[in-house]
Amino acid sequence: QKKPLELQSETSLSAYGTATDAWQAAEQALLPAVLEMEQARNTYAEALKKVDEARTALDQAQAALGAKQGVAQSVAAAAQQAQAALAQVGEDAELAAAAQKFADKSAALNAEVATLQQAVTEKTAALEGPTNELNAARPALETAQQKVEPLRSAVRVAERLMVAARETMMADYTALT
């Protein structure tokens, strides 16, 4: 016949085994959900990187357009003033040549502005695809995160129960010896 301490020790050992099994089962349930979340997170991060790259390209194109528009406006104003001065002075070959140079430069700058505007339009359109990818990846990530949280909580609870069972088992073993 076993003594009460021996029975108590065996019971606590069995309880620890059961708690350990429950903890391991909780961990095993968590692993696929964590893997799914990591995959969703990677997909989201890749999409976010593409959005950032596209946005950076768009910002640079917009900055170049803004700078070129400022110069084009200044040169266009100078061309208009040169034409007005030529109209007031009349026939002046040097002034006419200068006015023509301003007009030519203004036309060239306007062409550059049009090219930059086209680049901004293209980069704005190019941002749409990555943005759609990002928006499509977000729900999958959120869903995966929602799956993981209760499973993590279950692992924490099972771990606390396992630790408590181990402490009880160790105390019973110590009392037995």
Short mmCIF file of C-alpha atoms in Angstrom, two decimals:
data_model
loop_
_atom_site.label_atom_id
_atom_site.label_comp_id
_atom_site.label_asym_id
_atom_site.label_seq_id
_atom_site.Cartn_x
_atom_site.Cartn_y
_atom_site.Cartn_z
CA GLN A 1 0.00 0.00 0.00
CA LYS A 2 1.31 3.42 -1.01
CA LYS A 3 1.74 6.15 1.48
CA PRO A 4 -0.22 9.40 1.07
CA LEU A 5 2.91 11.35 0.08
CA GLU A 6 3.68 8.80 -2.64
CA LEU A 7 0.12 9.01 -3.97
CA GLN A 8 0.22 12.77 -3.86
CA SER A 9 3.55 12.78 -5.69
CA GLU A 10 2.22 10.41 -8.36
CA THR A 11 -0.91 12.52 -8.75
CA SER A 12 1.07 15.72 -9.14
CA LEU A 13 3.42 14.01 -11.64
CA SER A 14 0.43 12.89 -13.67
CA ALA A 15 -1.12 16.38 -13.47
CA TYR A 16 2.17 17.85 -14.67
CA GLY A 17 2.22 15.40 -17.61
CA THR A 18 -1.33 16.35 -18.52
CA ALA A 19 -0.54 20.08 -18.25
CA THR A 20 2.58 19.62 -20.37
CA ASP A 21 0.56 17.78 -23.02
CA ALA A 22 -2.04 20.56 -23.01
CA TRP A 23 0.68 23.20 -23.36
CA GLN A 24 2.29 21.31 -26.25
CA ALA A 25 -1.08 20.95 -27.96
CA ALA A 26 -1.70 24.68 -27.58
CA GLU A 27 1.74 25.40 -29.05
CA GLN A 28 1.03 23.05 -31.97
CA ALA A 29 -2.27 24.82 -32.64
CA LEU A 30 -0.51 28.18 -32.57
CA LEU A 31 2.28 27.34 -35.03
CA PRO A 32 0.21 27.20 -38.26
CA ALA A 33 -1.57 30.42 -37.34
CA VAL A 34 1.75 32.16 -36.69
CA LEU A 35 3.08 30.89 -40.01
CA GLU A 36 -0.02 32.20 -41.78
CA MET A 37 0.37 35.55 -40.01
CA GLU A 38 4.05 35.77 -40.98
CA GLN A 39 3.21 35.04 -44.61
CA ALA A 40 0.48 37.68 -44.56
CA ARG A 41 2.87 40.12 -42.87
CA ASN A 42 5.52 39.47 -45.54
CA THR A 43 2.99 39.99 -48.33
CA TYR A 44 1.83 43.20 -46.68
CA ALA A 45 5.43 44.40 -46.18
CA GLU A 46 6.27 43.73 -49.83
CA ALA A 47 3.19 45.63 -50.95
CA LEU A 48 4.01 48.49 -48.58
CA LYS A 49 7.54 48.65 -49.98
CA LYS A 50 6.14 48.90 -53.51
CA VAL A 51 3.78 51.68 -52.41
CA ASP A 52 6.64 53.55 -50.74
CA GLU A 53 8.80 53.23 -53.86
CA ALA A 54 5.97 54.40 -56.12
CA ARG A 55 5.13 57.28 -53.78
CA THR A 56 8.79 58.33 -53.64
CA ALA A 57 8.97 58.30 -57.44
CA LEU A 58 5.76 60.34 -57.61
CA ASP A 59 7.01 62.84 -55.01
CA GLN A 60 10.25 63.29 -56.95
CA ALA A 61 8.36 63.78 -60.21
CA GLN A 62 6.04 66.31 -58.57
CA ALA A 63 9.00 68.18 -57.09
CA ALA A 64 10.74 68.30 -60.48
CA LEU A 65 7.51 69.48 -62.11
CA GLY A 66 6.99 72.20 -59.52
CA ALA A 67 10.54 73.47 -59.89
CA LYS A 68 10.36 73.45 -63.69
CA GLN A 69 6.97 75.18 -63.66
CA GLY A 70 8.42 77.96 -61.51
CA VAL A 71 11.29 78.50 -63.96
CA ALA A 72 8.95 78.27 -66.95
CA GLN A 73 6.65 80.90 -65.47
CA SER A 74 9.56 83.24 -64.80
CA VAL A 75 10.95 82.83 -68.32
CA ALA A 76 7.47 83.23 -69.85
CA ALA A 77 7.02 86.46 -67.90
CA ALA A 78 10.45 87.65 -69.10
CA ALA A 79 9.52 86.74 -72.69
CA GLN A 80 6.29 88.73 -72.41
CA GLN A 81 8.16 91.72 -70.99
CA ALA A 82 10.76 91.51 -73.75
CA GLN A 83 7.99 91.40 -76.37
CA ALA A 84 6.27 94.37 -74.71
CA ALA A 85 9.55 96.31 -74.65
CA LEU A 86 10.14 95.48 -78.31
CA ALA A 87 6.64 96.70 -79.16
CA GLN A 88 7.35 99.99 -77.39
CA VAL A 89 10.83 100.48 -78.89
CA GLY A 90 9.98 99.33 -82.37
CA GLU A 91 12.61 97.95 -84.70
CA ASP A 92 15.65 96.91 -82.65
CA ALA A 93 17.55 93.88 -83.89
CA GLU A 94 19.29 93.13 -80.59
CA LEU A 95 16.11 93.48 -78.57
CA ALA A 96 14.22 91.39 -81.13
CA ALA A 97 16.89 88.69 -80.90
CA ALA A 98 16.72 88.75 -77.07
CA ALA A 99 12.91 88.61 -77.15
CA GLN A 100 13.10 85.67 -79.55
CA LYS A 101 15.61 83.90 -77.27
CA PHE A 102 13.24 84.31 -74.32
CA ALA A 103 10.31 83.08 -76.44
CA ASP A 104 12.33 80.05 -77.62
CA LYS A 105 13.47 79.25 -74.08
CA SER A 106 9.90 79.64 -72.82
CA ALA A 107 8.64 77.21 -75.49
CA ALA A 108 11.39 74.71 -74.60
CA LEU A 109 10.57 74.98 -70.89
CA ASN A 110 6.86 74.53 -71.60
CA ALA A 111 7.71 71.34 -73.51
CA GLU A 112 9.77 70.13 -70.52
CA VAL A 113 6.87 70.99 -68.20
CA ALA A 114 4.52 68.97 -70.40
CA THR A 115 6.92 66.02 -70.29
CA LEU A 116 7.21 66.29 -66.51
CA GLN A 117 3.44 66.58 -66.19
CA GLN A 118 3.12 63.38 -68.22
CA ALA A 119 5.64 61.72 -65.89
CA VAL A 120 3.59 62.81 -62.86
CA THR A 121 0.45 61.40 -64.49
CA GLU A 122 2.19 58.11 -65.22
CA LYS A 123 3.65 57.85 -61.72
CA THR A 124 0.26 58.65 -60.21
CA ALA A 125 -1.23 55.82 -62.25
CA ALA A 126 1.69 53.56 -61.31
CA LEU A 127 0.88 54.12 -57.63
CA GLU A 128 -2.58 52.61 -58.08
CA GLY A 129 -1.44 49.00 -58.57
CA PRO A 130 0.76 48.81 -55.46
CA THR A 131 -1.90 50.63 -53.44
CA ASN A 132 -4.47 48.05 -54.53
CA GLU A 133 -2.05 45.25 -53.57
CA LEU A 134 -1.55 46.86 -50.17
CA ASN A 135 -5.28 47.25 -49.64
CA ALA A 136 -5.80 43.61 -50.66
CA ALA A 137 -3.06 42.40 -48.28
CA ARG A 138 -4.35 44.31 -45.25
CA PRO A 139 -7.48 42.19 -44.55
CA ALA A 140 -5.49 38.94 -44.78
CA LEU A 141 -2.99 40.28 -42.26
CA GLU A 142 -5.71 41.49 -39.91
CA THR A 143 -7.53 38.15 -40.15
CA ALA A 144 -4.32 36.23 -39.45
CA GLN A 145 -3.56 38.47 -36.46
CA GLN A 146 -7.06 37.87 -35.12
CA LYS A 147 -6.52 34.11 -35.39
CA VAL A 148 -3.20 34.26 -33.55
CA GLU A 149 -4.25 36.32 -30.52
CA PRO A 150 -6.64 33.79 -28.90
CA LEU A 151 -4.22 30.96 -29.64
CA ARG A 152 -1.39 32.89 -27.98
CA SER A 153 -3.62 33.50 -24.99
CA ALA A 154 -4.39 29.79 -24.83
CA VAL A 155 -0.64 29.01 -24.89
CA ARG A 156 -0.04 31.49 -22.06
CA VAL A 157 -2.81 29.95 -19.96
CA ALA A 158 -1.56 26.42 -20.66
CA GLU A 159 1.97 27.49 -19.80
CA ARG A 160 0.87 29.01 -16.49
CA LEU A 161 -1.00 25.81 -15.64
CA MET A 162 2.02 23.70 -16.63
CA VAL A 163 4.37 25.83 -14.49
CA ALA A 164 1.99 25.59 -11.53
CA ALA A 165 1.73 21.81 -11.99
CA ARG A 166 5.53 21.54 -12.20
CA GLU A 167 5.93 23.55 -9.00
CA THR A 168 3.40 21.35 -7.24
CA MET A 169 5.10 18.22 -8.55
CA MET A 170 8.51 19.48 -7.41
CA ALA A 171 7.15 20.39 -3.98
CA ASP A 172 5.54 16.95 -3.64
CA TYR A 173 8.73 15.24 -4.78
CA THR A 174 10.77 17.27 -2.31
CA ALA A 175 8.37 16.40 0.50
CA LEU A 176 8.62 12.73 -0.47
CA THR A 177 12.42 12.63 -0.36
#
